[in-house]
């Protein structure tokens, strides 16, 4: 075989030498001829050379074919050269070559093996050689040139703050330690471009460079060089063909594509969002009755200034109206009844969106589907068909499929890892054996969310149907979230000494599981009970202890709550001659869910027993400073709440009426005939001598003034009053997660006996953040926030005493409009921003009450809810009606902190 190869090689060399001699002779002859002969000669020479080359090539092909005799061999061995880290057996298996297998050379197996290895995209080059042949045994060598391994990638030309986003994009395409292909690099470039294009940076430039790693062999790193360039703004959006609606009106319907200069919105162009906006324009026209409206043409082009201009041409068509609406397939309800529920009459503007809502699902529950789906007809369907369109009138035929009635088979609860199943199940409206009802499922979902134990964003409901049996099972898929709260703070206040607070609220407590250590986290949990403990002290002047316990289902059969609690507060400011205050209070309450007028109503009745001790105490602004006062009352609250998700409500309302009454003691006892004892008179003289000192003698006028204070205090020894509070809250989800919350509140404190007058306790104090002078809140004064104002800015709170406190008001009112948008609805950190308009005022008596005389304010803020710490937030408000000439007023703006709970 080697000899044959040498002979053929010598023959080719001889042919080349002969050809070289012929070329020399031809060149010499041409040099002796004139120009034209030279041109002709060169042309003939080139043609002769090409013919000779073709002849030689034909000879070579024939020789190869003659040489390439196919032989069958057995593979005796395979040597793999290169790719040292790769599995040898795996390479052989992928190539389809294995010792002992039969192979034909030349043959398809070698070509297939090379293609299979290259297809892995792990190698830059793959070659298979015949090493040697021994009889019918052949030995092969596979030579692999491995692609380099990726060690890392970096970004150049962009802000560090964007690296995390870019890393998230690239790591879905490339893998550290893996092979880099050109397709992967191109895909990474494309995705990075898309990232910046979505930010409106249409002119972004992205390049990727592959740099060998000097410290590692066969390793590379990628450098993504990015030039974001400026955001391309939309210079203008113009419309052609629109006669009914103005350009301005149509531009408002483009919620994603705004032109330059639009308030509170960035101007940028994203094609996907732009296409959605075009659909929104068509949808708007359709809602207004223009069912045949079309966008005939739209174009987006660059202006000379580098921005974009959008031109949209529309064909509005004519406005259409509903004419005849007929029903077909209905047997349960009459045509007249269905038409009344639909609420669309002949002559109404043709609105397909309204029609769909009234048929399928309406937020107010006014839809045809609700009639059937709430009565077990799970397979119900209605299909509106346009049977005639004449001029501007449309006839609709409602084709109904009622289907069979379904009952509930099984109700399954999943994901309640900590909460006992009965705590969830008792809140459900869906019961086995009951007819299927969409309204019951929606209500059950709301009640589960309001428990506060589960993540509302991941709550899922599945309804597997058994057509053969006519049953449906309902599966509630839950995810537990933290619900307990911890308050812990400590500090040193100089002369005040150590200041500390420890408070815990366990919202899913379980007394029954006290002995079951497996349920402790850190206390026994799972039964939905609420346990609250709070201790606060500054060691010298103030101590407070609070305890409460609530069982939401007393007896476990009906939603009747039982609450018991106690609190004790003590102030001692005698060191500053401000006196002492002690309050001890106990309460017990019963609550129940009502069925009339509907089951959104609830009732709460609470019995309060409280004793207040004042010893020359002037630190609270009370109208009395000495005496013991008994505050025994019963309060009744009626509430209707359809709000879901109390942390960030998006829909529903909450209405509340509260009445707090004491017995009318003055009807059963004589008028205030206070006669001081000799001991009291002696105490007064002693106190006056101490206050006046030796330089000023005690007079009868001084003594009589103190006796009048005791007489006034004796008048309120048994507090008597009636207290009314009315509040309403409404929530509207305008778009996306943007919520408008409105509220109106009013409170009134009245008396039974004009001679006794209004109680010095249980008053209202309007202003601040609802947390100012929080200790007073434990003394029977309701703290009502009015952002942008201090308590002393509201004249109706009463005159400020020497200690800077006001006695509070007998009447107040407050109105709020608030705009909210969430930054995070994660149950571990619910965050939203807010802006608001607010107005309110306070009055010393109902005669002075004027609902339109308001202290107005506006501002912005934020709220963060952390399960272990409760609510945190801030507000900055401007009080527009402040009297800046008043002493202590420091401008229109005021910053407030919110801790623990949302103030009233």
Short mmCIF file of C-alpha atoms in Angstrom, two decimals, residues 327-759:
data_model
loop_
_atom_site.label_atom_id
_atom_site.label_comp_id
_atom_site.label_asym_id
_atom_site.label_seq_id
_atom_site.Cartn_x
_atom_site.Cartn_y
_atom_site.Cartn_z
CA UNK A 327 -83.41 34.14 26.17
CA UNK A 328 -83.13 30.56 25.01
CA UNK A 329 -82.63 27.39 27.07
CA UNK A 330 -83.73 28.78 30.45
CA UNK A 331 -86.18 26.71 32.50
CA UNK A 332 -85.44 27.77 36.09
CA UNK A 333 -86.04 31.49 35.65
CA UNK A 334 -88.40 33.42 33.41
CA UNK A 335 -87.25 35.72 30.62
CA UNK A 336 -88.59 38.72 32.51
CA UNK A 337 -86.67 37.87 35.66
CA UNK A 338 -83.39 37.28 33.79
CA UNK A 339 -83.81 40.55 31.90
CA UNK A 340 -84.39 42.40 35.18
CA UNK A 341 -81.23 40.90 36.70
CA UNK A 342 -79.25 41.69 33.54
CA UNK A 343 -80.20 45.35 33.89
CA UNK A 344 -79.78 46.20 30.20
CA UNK A 345 -82.71 47.74 28.37
CA UNK A 346 -83.62 48.39 24.77
CA UNK A 347 -81.95 51.60 23.61
CA UNK A 348 -78.96 51.32 25.94
CA UNK A 349 -75.54 51.93 24.37
CA UNK A 350 -74.06 48.67 23.12
CA UNK A 351 -71.33 47.79 25.62
CA UNK A 352 -69.87 44.27 25.27
CA UNK A 353 -67.84 44.61 28.50
CA UNK A 354 -70.92 45.51 30.54
CA UNK A 355 -72.81 42.66 28.91
CA UNK A 356 -70.05 40.18 29.77
CA UNK A 357 -69.89 41.38 33.40
CA UNK A 358 -73.65 41.13 33.84
CA UNK A 359 -73.63 37.63 32.41
CA UNK A 360 -70.47 36.10 33.90
CA UNK A 361 -69.17 37.93 36.95
CA UNK A 362 -69.92 41.32 38.45
CA UNK A 363 -68.20 42.66 41.56
CA UNK A 364 -71.56 43.72 43.01
CA UNK A 365 -72.96 40.18 42.57
CA UNK A 366 -75.44 41.36 39.96
CA UNK A 367 -74.91 38.81 37.19
CA UNK A 368 -76.77 35.94 35.63
CA UNK A 369 -74.10 33.37 36.48
CA UNK A 370 -74.53 34.05 40.21
CA UNK A 371 -78.16 32.94 40.04
CA UNK A 372 -77.09 29.52 38.80
CA UNK A 373 -73.63 29.04 40.31
CA UNK A 374 -74.92 29.95 43.79
CA UNK A 375 -77.62 27.30 43.42
CA UNK A 376 -75.39 24.36 42.51
CA UNK A 377 -75.42 24.65 38.70
CA UNK A 378 -71.66 24.38 38.32
CA UNK A 379 -71.79 23.53 34.60
CA UNK A 380 -73.95 26.58 33.78
CA UNK A 381 -72.96 28.57 30.72
CA UNK A 382 -74.48 31.43 28.79
CA UNK A 383 -73.38 32.53 25.34
CA UNK A 384 -74.62 35.87 23.92
CA UNK A 385 -75.02 35.70 20.13
CA UNK A 386 -75.62 38.67 17.84
CA UNK A 387 -78.49 37.41 15.71
CA UNK A 388 -79.11 40.66 13.86
CA UNK A 389 -77.37 43.99 13.30
CA UNK A 390 -79.58 46.53 11.54
CA UNK A 391 -78.22 50.01 10.98
CA UNK A 392 -77.21 51.02 14.53
CA UNK A 393 -79.22 48.37 16.43
CA UNK A 394 -78.08 44.97 17.72
CA UNK A 395 -80.32 42.02 18.61
CA UNK A 396 -78.90 39.54 21.15
CA UNK A 397 -79.96 35.97 21.83
CA UNK A 398 -78.79 34.57 25.19
CA UNK A 399 -78.20 30.85 24.72
CA UNK A 400 -78.22 29.17 28.12
CA UNK A 401 -77.01 25.74 29.19
CA UNK A 402 -78.22 25.15 32.74
CA UNK A 403 -76.82 21.65 33.27
CA UNK A 404 -77.25 19.45 36.35
CA UNK A 405 -77.15 20.60 39.95
CA UNK A 406 -73.96 19.69 41.87
CA UNK A 407 -73.50 19.06 45.58
CA UNK A 408 -70.31 19.28 47.61
CA UNK A 409 -68.65 15.93 48.27
CA UNK A 410 -65.42 16.49 50.22
CA UNK A 411 -63.89 19.66 51.67
CA UNK A 412 -60.12 19.29 51.95
CA UNK A 413 -57.76 21.68 53.76
CA UNK A 414 -54.03 21.55 52.98
CA UNK A 415 -51.01 23.52 54.17
CA UNK A 416 -52.19 24.29 57.74
CA UNK A 417 -48.95 23.11 59.35
CA UNK A 418 -49.48 24.95 62.67
CA UNK A 419 -53.16 25.82 62.77
CA UNK A 420 -55.58 23.06 63.74
CA UNK A 421 -57.92 22.06 60.94
CA UNK A 422 -61.05 22.78 62.95
CA UNK A 423 -59.97 26.45 63.30
CA UNK A 424 -60.09 26.78 59.51
CA UNK A 425 -63.06 24.50 58.94
CA UNK A 426 -65.35 26.41 61.31
CA UNK A 427 -64.83 29.56 59.19
CA UNK A 428 -65.95 27.86 55.95
CA UNK A 429 -69.36 28.29 54.31
CA UNK A 430 -68.81 25.23 52.11
CA UNK A 431 -70.05 22.05 53.81
CA UNK A 432 -70.20 18.45 52.50
CA UNK A 433 -73.69 17.63 51.24
CA UNK A 434 -74.54 21.28 50.64
CA UNK A 435 -75.29 22.60 47.16
CA UNK A 436 -72.30 24.13 45.39
CA UNK A 437 -72.26 27.93 45.67
CA UNK A 438 -69.71 30.33 44.22
CA UNK A 439 -70.73 32.97 46.79
CA UNK A 440 -69.96 30.53 49.62
CA UNK A 441 -66.49 29.88 48.22
CA UNK A 442 -65.75 33.61 47.94
CA UNK A 443 -66.99 34.19 51.49
CA UNK A 444 -64.94 31.24 52.82
CA UNK A 445 -61.85 32.65 51.16
CA UNK A 446 -62.47 36.01 52.86
CA UNK A 447 -62.92 34.42 56.29
CA UNK A 448 -59.69 32.41 55.94
CA UNK A 449 -57.76 35.55 55.02
CA UNK A 450 -59.24 37.48 57.95
CA UNK A 451 -57.93 34.88 60.38
CA UNK A 452 -54.51 36.42 59.74
CA UNK A 453 -52.69 33.07 59.87
CA UNK A 454 -52.27 32.42 56.13
CA UNK A 455 -50.66 34.13 53.15
CA UNK A 456 -53.49 35.71 51.09
CA UNK A 457 -51.29 35.93 47.97
CA UNK A 458 -50.84 32.14 47.73
CA UNK A 459 -54.28 31.01 48.87
CA UNK A 460 -55.59 28.57 46.26
CA UNK A 461 -58.95 26.85 45.76
CA UNK A 462 -59.41 23.79 43.54
CA UNK A 463 -62.79 22.32 42.51
CA UNK A 464 -62.37 18.79 41.07
CA UNK A 465 -65.69 17.65 39.57
CA UNK A 466 -67.15 14.14 39.45
CA UNK A 467 -69.57 14.37 36.53
CA UNK A 468 -70.88 10.82 36.99
CA UNK A 469 -71.93 11.39 40.62
CA UNK A 470 -72.89 15.04 40.20
CA UNK A 471 -70.55 16.12 42.99
CA UNK A 472 -67.67 18.53 43.40
CA UNK A 473 -64.87 18.49 45.96
CA UNK A 474 -63.32 21.70 47.26
CA UNK A 475 -59.65 21.90 48.19
CA UNK A 476 -58.29 24.91 50.09
CA UNK A 477 -54.52 25.18 49.62
CA UNK A 478 -53.02 27.30 52.41
CA UNK A 479 -49.59 28.60 53.37
CA UNK A 480 -48.96 29.50 57.01
CA UNK A 481 -47.41 32.88 57.79
CA UNK A 482 -46.05 34.34 61.06
CA UNK A 483 -48.84 35.96 63.08
CA UNK A 484 -47.36 36.60 66.54
CA UNK A 485 -45.94 39.99 67.54
CA UNK A 486 -43.15 41.02 69.89
CA UNK A 487 -42.49 44.44 71.40
CA UNK A 488 -39.18 44.83 73.20
CA UNK A 489 -37.38 48.07 74.00
CA UNK A 490 -35.10 49.44 76.69
CA UNK A 491 -33.24 52.67 77.36
CA UNK A 492 -31.97 55.00 80.03
CA UNK A 493 -33.64 58.36 80.50
CA UNK A 494 -31.21 60.07 82.86
CA UNK A 495 -33.16 61.26 85.87
CA UNK A 496 -36.13 59.11 84.83
CA UNK A 497 -34.01 55.98 85.18
CA UNK A 498 -34.36 52.77 83.24
CA UNK A 499 -37.16 52.72 80.65
CA UNK A 500 -38.32 49.37 79.34
CA UNK A 501 -41.19 47.74 77.45
CA UNK A 502 -41.96 44.07 76.94
CA UNK A 503 -45.03 43.08 75.03
CA UNK A 504 -46.12 39.91 73.26
CA UNK A 505 -49.24 39.08 71.29
CA UNK A 506 -49.92 35.45 70.41
CA UNK A 507 -52.67 35.46 67.78
CA UNK A 508 -52.91 31.68 67.37
CA UNK A 509 -52.63 30.56 70.99
CA UNK A 510 -53.92 27.24 72.36
CA UNK A 511 -54.68 26.54 76.00
CA UNK A 512 -55.56 22.93 75.17
CA UNK A 513 -52.05 22.32 73.82
CA UNK A 514 -50.19 23.54 76.91
CA UNK A 515 -49.15 19.97 77.72
CA UNK A 516 -48.19 19.16 74.11
CA UNK A 517 -44.62 20.44 73.79
CA UNK A 518 -44.59 19.77 70.03
CA UNK A 519 -47.00 22.68 69.52
CA UNK A 520 -44.88 25.24 71.39
CA UNK A 521 -43.36 27.90 69.13
CA UNK A 522 -42.53 29.54 71.52
CA UNK A 523 -45.90 28.98 73.26
CA UNK A 524 -48.60 26.41 72.43
CA UNK A 525 -50.43 27.37 69.26
CA UNK A 526 -53.01 26.18 66.76
CA UNK A 527 -56.47 26.89 68.28
CA UNK A 528 -56.89 30.51 67.12
CA UNK A 529 -57.02 32.00 70.63
CA UNK A 530 -55.37 35.36 71.34
CA UNK A 531 -53.15 36.05 74.34
CA UNK A 532 -51.69 39.51 74.94
CA UNK A 533 -49.23 40.54 77.67
CA UNK A 534 -47.55 43.92 78.05
CA UNK A 535 -45.31 45.36 80.76
CA UNK A 536 -43.95 48.90 80.69
CA UNK A 537 -42.04 50.93 83.25
CA UNK A 538 -39.51 53.71 83.67
CA UNK A 539 -38.84 52.58 87.26
CA UNK A 540 -39.40 56.03 88.85
CA UNK A 541 -42.59 57.59 87.55
CA UNK A 542 -44.60 55.17 85.47
CA UNK A 543 -45.70 51.52 85.54
CA UNK A 544 -48.24 49.71 83.39
CA UNK A 545 -49.39 46.09 83.24
CA UNK A 546 -51.87 44.74 80.70
CA UNK A 547 -53.33 41.31 80.10
CA UNK A 548 -56.08 40.00 77.80
CA UNK A 549 -57.26 36.66 76.47
CA UNK A 550 -59.79 35.95 73.69
CA UNK A 551 -61.47 32.70 72.70
CA UNK A 552 -63.10 33.35 69.30
CA UNK A 553 -65.36 30.26 69.39
CA UNK A 554 -66.67 29.83 72.92
CA UNK A 555 -67.89 26.25 73.21
CA UNK A 556 -66.50 25.41 69.76
CA UNK A 557 -69.89 25.23 67.98
CA UNK A 558 -70.81 28.81 67.09
CA UNK A 559 -68.79 31.97 66.37
CA UNK A 560 -69.25 33.48 69.83
CA UNK A 561 -66.15 35.14 71.24
CA UNK A 562 -65.23 35.50 74.88
CA UNK A 563 -62.71 38.08 76.07
CA UNK A 564 -61.34 38.78 79.53
CA UNK A 565 -58.63 41.20 80.55
CA UNK A 566 -57.19 43.50 83.17
CA UNK A 567 -54.89 46.52 83.27
CA UNK A 568 -53.20 48.61 85.93
CA UNK A 569 -51.44 51.94 85.39
CA UNK A 570 -49.67 54.13 87.92
CA UNK A 571 -48.07 57.59 87.58
CA UNK A 572 -46.14 59.26 90.36
CA UNK A 573 -45.10 62.83 89.59
CA UNK A 574 -45.18 64.00 93.21
CA UNK A 575 -41.46 64.76 92.99
CA UNK A 576 -42.42 67.61 90.61
CA UNK A 577 -45.52 68.55 92.64
CA UNK A 578 -47.71 67.14 89.82
CA UNK A 579 -49.36 64.52 91.98
CA UNK A 580 -50.20 60.86 91.48
CA UNK A 581 -52.55 58.84 89.33
CA UNK A 582 -53.62 55.21 89.60
CA UNK A 583 -55.98 53.31 87.32
CA UNK A 584 -57.16 49.74 87.76
CA UNK A 585 -59.45 48.22 85.17
CA UNK A 586 -61.04 44.86 84.46
CA UNK A 587 -63.29 43.89 81.58
CA UNK A 588 -65.16 40.94 80.17
CA UNK A 589 -66.75 40.74 76.74
CA UNK A 590 -68.97 38.50 74.63
CA UNK A 591 -69.20 38.71 70.85
CA UNK A 592 -71.27 36.91 68.24
CA UNK A 593 -71.83 36.84 64.52
CA UNK A 594 -75.33 37.87 63.48
CA UNK A 595 -77.50 36.44 60.71
CA UNK A 596 -79.70 39.51 60.34
CA UNK A 597 -79.68 41.75 58.35
CA UNK A 598 -76.93 39.54 56.87
CA UNK A 599 -74.05 37.47 58.23
CA UNK A 600 -71.53 40.27 57.72
CA UNK A 601 -72.89 41.82 60.94
CA UNK A 602 -71.40 41.11 64.34
CA UNK A 603 -72.12 42.18 67.89
CA UNK A 604 -69.75 42.81 70.80
CA UNK A 605 -70.88 43.47 74.38
CA UNK A 606 -68.32 44.43 77.03
CA UNK A 607 -68.63 45.09 80.76
CA UNK A 608 -65.97 47.48 82.12
CA UNK A 609 -65.14 48.09 85.78
CA UNK A 610 -62.58 50.81 86.38
CA UNK A 611 -61.38 52.87 89.31
CA UNK A 612 -59.37 56.09 88.89
CA UNK A 613 -57.44 57.60 91.81
CA UNK A 614 -56.19 61.19 91.53
CA UNK A 615 -53.97 62.73 94.16
CA UNK A 616 -53.38 66.37 93.15
CA UNK A 617 -52.62 65.07 89.66
CA UNK A 618 -52.29 67.81 87.03
CA UNK A 619 -50.35 65.81 84.44
CA UNK A 620 -53.37 64.76 82.40
CA UNK A 621 -55.34 67.94 81.82
CA UNK A 622 -58.38 66.61 83.68
CA UNK A 623 -60.98 69.05 84.99
CA UNK A 624 -60.52 67.44 88.43
CA UNK A 625 -57.23 66.72 90.19
CA UNK A 626 -58.21 64.88 93.37
CA UNK A 627 -60.59 62.10 94.31
CA UNK A 628 -61.56 58.50 93.63
CA UNK A 629 -63.77 57.87 90.64
CA UNK A 630 -65.68 54.75 89.72
CA UNK A 631 -66.20 54.13 86.02
CA UNK A 632 -68.57 51.20 85.60
CA UNK A 633 -69.99 50.91 82.12
CA UNK A 634 -71.33 48.55 79.51
CA UNK A 635 -70.57 49.00 75.84
CA UNK A 636 -72.38 47.60 72.83
CA UNK A 637 -70.86 47.62 69.36
CA UNK A 638 -72.51 46.60 66.11
CA UNK A 639 -70.20 46.14 63.14
CA UNK A 640 -70.72 45.20 59.53
CA UNK A 641 -67.48 44.29 57.78
CA UNK A 642 -67.02 42.91 54.27
CA UNK A 643 -63.31 43.78 54.21
CA UNK A 644 -60.88 41.03 53.24
CA UNK A 645 -57.18 41.01 54.08
CA UNK A 646 -56.98 43.42 57.03
CA UNK A 647 -53.30 44.24 56.34
CA UNK A 648 -53.95 45.68 52.88
CA UNK A 649 -57.70 45.77 52.17
CA UNK A 650 -58.56 46.28 48.49
CA UNK A 651 -62.34 46.09 48.54
CA UNK A 652 -65.29 46.05 50.87
CA UNK A 653 -66.45 48.26 53.70
CA UNK A 654 -66.58 48.42 57.48
CA UNK A 655 -69.38 50.20 59.34
CA UNK A 656 -69.48 50.45 63.12
CA UNK A 657 -71.82 51.86 65.77
CA UNK A 658 -70.68 51.82 69.38
CA UNK A 659 -72.63 52.86 72.49
CA UNK A 660 -71.05 53.01 75.95
CA UNK A 661 -73.36 53.61 78.91
CA UNK A 662 -73.08 53.98 82.65
CA UNK A 663 -76.04 53.72 85.02
CA UNK A 664 -77.76 57.12 85.54
CA UNK A 665 -76.76 57.32 89.19
CA UNK A 666 -78.12 60.85 89.62
CA UNK A 667 -81.64 59.53 89.18
CA UNK A 668 -81.29 57.37 92.29
CA UNK A 669 -79.42 59.67 94.64
CA UNK A 670 -79.75 63.16 96.04
CA UNK A 671 -78.09 66.19 94.46
CA UNK A 672 -74.48 66.94 95.27
CA UNK A 673 -74.62 67.82 98.99
CA UNK A 674 -70.96 67.39 99.78
CA UNK A 675 -69.98 68.02 103.41
CA UNK A 676 -66.22 67.76 104.13
CA UNK A 677 -65.10 65.86 107.21
CA UNK A 678 -62.84 67.42 109.83
CA UNK A 679 -60.05 65.14 108.67
CA UNK A 680 -60.39 66.41 105.08
CA UNK A 681 -60.39 70.04 106.30
CA UNK A 682 -57.25 69.41 108.37
CA UNK A 683 -55.51 67.80 105.37
CA UNK A 684 -56.36 70.83 103.24
CA UNK A 685 -54.94 73.28 105.78
CA UNK A 686 -51.78 71.21 106.12
CA UNK A 687 -51.28 71.05 102.37
CA UNK A 688 -51.85 74.79 101.98
CA UNK A 689 -49.34 75.58 104.71
CA UNK A 690 -46.80 73.43 102.92
CA UNK A 691 -47.53 75.07 99.54
CA UNK A 692 -47.58 78.70 100.81
CA UNK A 693 -44.70 78.45 103.25
CA UNK A 694 -44.29 80.49 106.42
CA UNK A 695 -44.34 83.81 104.56
CA UNK A 696 -47.95 83.48 103.42
CA UNK A 697 -50.69 82.59 105.91
CA UNK A 698 -53.58 80.28 104.93
CA UNK A 699 -56.82 82.17 104.37
CA UNK A 700 -60.45 81.06 104.41
CA UNK A 701 -60.60 81.80 100.68
CA UNK A 702 -57.79 79.32 100.07
CA UNK A 703 -59.53 76.70 102.15
CA UNK A 704 -62.90 77.26 100.43
CA UNK A 705 -61.25 76.95 96.98
CA UNK A 706 -59.86 73.55 97.92
CA UNK A 707 -63.21 72.52 99.37
CA UNK A 708 -64.86 73.48 96.07
CA UNK A 709 -62.40 71.17 94.27
CA UNK A 710 -63.41 68.31 96.56
CA UNK A 711 -67.08 69.10 95.98
CA UNK A 712 -66.54 69.05 92.19
CA UNK A 713 -64.69 65.75 92.47
CA UNK A 714 -67.46 64.28 94.63
CA UNK A 715 -69.92 65.11 91.86
CA UNK A 716 -68.10 62.62 89.60
CA UNK A 717 -67.43 59.97 92.25
CA UNK A 718 -69.64 57.64 90.22
CA UNK A 719 -69.13 58.61 86.61
CA UNK A 720 -72.25 58.80 84.52
CA UNK A 721 -72.36 59.40 80.76
CA UNK A 722 -73.46 58.01 77.43
CA UNK A 723 -70.84 57.81 74.70
CA UNK A 724 -71.49 57.29 70.98
CA UNK A 725 -69.04 56.47 68.21
CA UNK A 726 -69.89 56.00 64.53
CA UNK A 727 -67.36 55.12 61.84
CA UNK A 728 -67.39 54.00 58.21
CA UNK A 729 -64.55 52.82 56.00
CA UNK A 730 -64.71 52.04 52.26
CA UNK A 731 -62.04 50.50 50.01
CA UNK A 732 -61.92 50.66 46.21
CA UNK A 733 -59.37 48.88 44.00
CA UNK A 734 -59.16 51.31 41.05
CA UNK A 735 -56.52 49.49 38.99
CA UNK A 736 -53.73 46.98 39.49
CA UNK A 737 -53.14 47.12 43.28
CA UNK A 738 -53.86 50.86 43.64
CA UNK A 739 -56.46 51.38 46.38
CA UNK A 740 -58.52 54.39 47.42
CA UNK A 741 -59.63 54.25 51.07
CA UNK A 742 -62.23 56.67 52.45
CA UNK A 743 -63.46 57.01 56.00
CA UNK A 744 -65.74 59.15 58.13
CA UNK A 745 -65.81 59.12 61.95
CA UNK A 746 -67.74 60.95 64.61
CA UNK A 747 -67.79 60.66 68.41
CA UNK A 748 -70.06 62.23 71.04
CA UNK A 749 -69.99 62.24 74.85
CA UNK A 750 -73.24 63.16 76.59
CA UNK A 751 -74.58 63.47 80.12
CA UNK A 752 -77.82 62.44 81.85
CA UNK A 753 -77.94 65.38 84.26
CA UNK A 754 -77.22 68.98 83.28
CA UNK A 755 -76.30 69.85 86.87
CA UNK A 756 -73.53 67.26 86.86
CA UNK A 757 -72.46 68.06 83.32
CA UNK A 758 -70.08 66.24 80.97
CA UNK A 759 -67.75 63.70 82.51
#
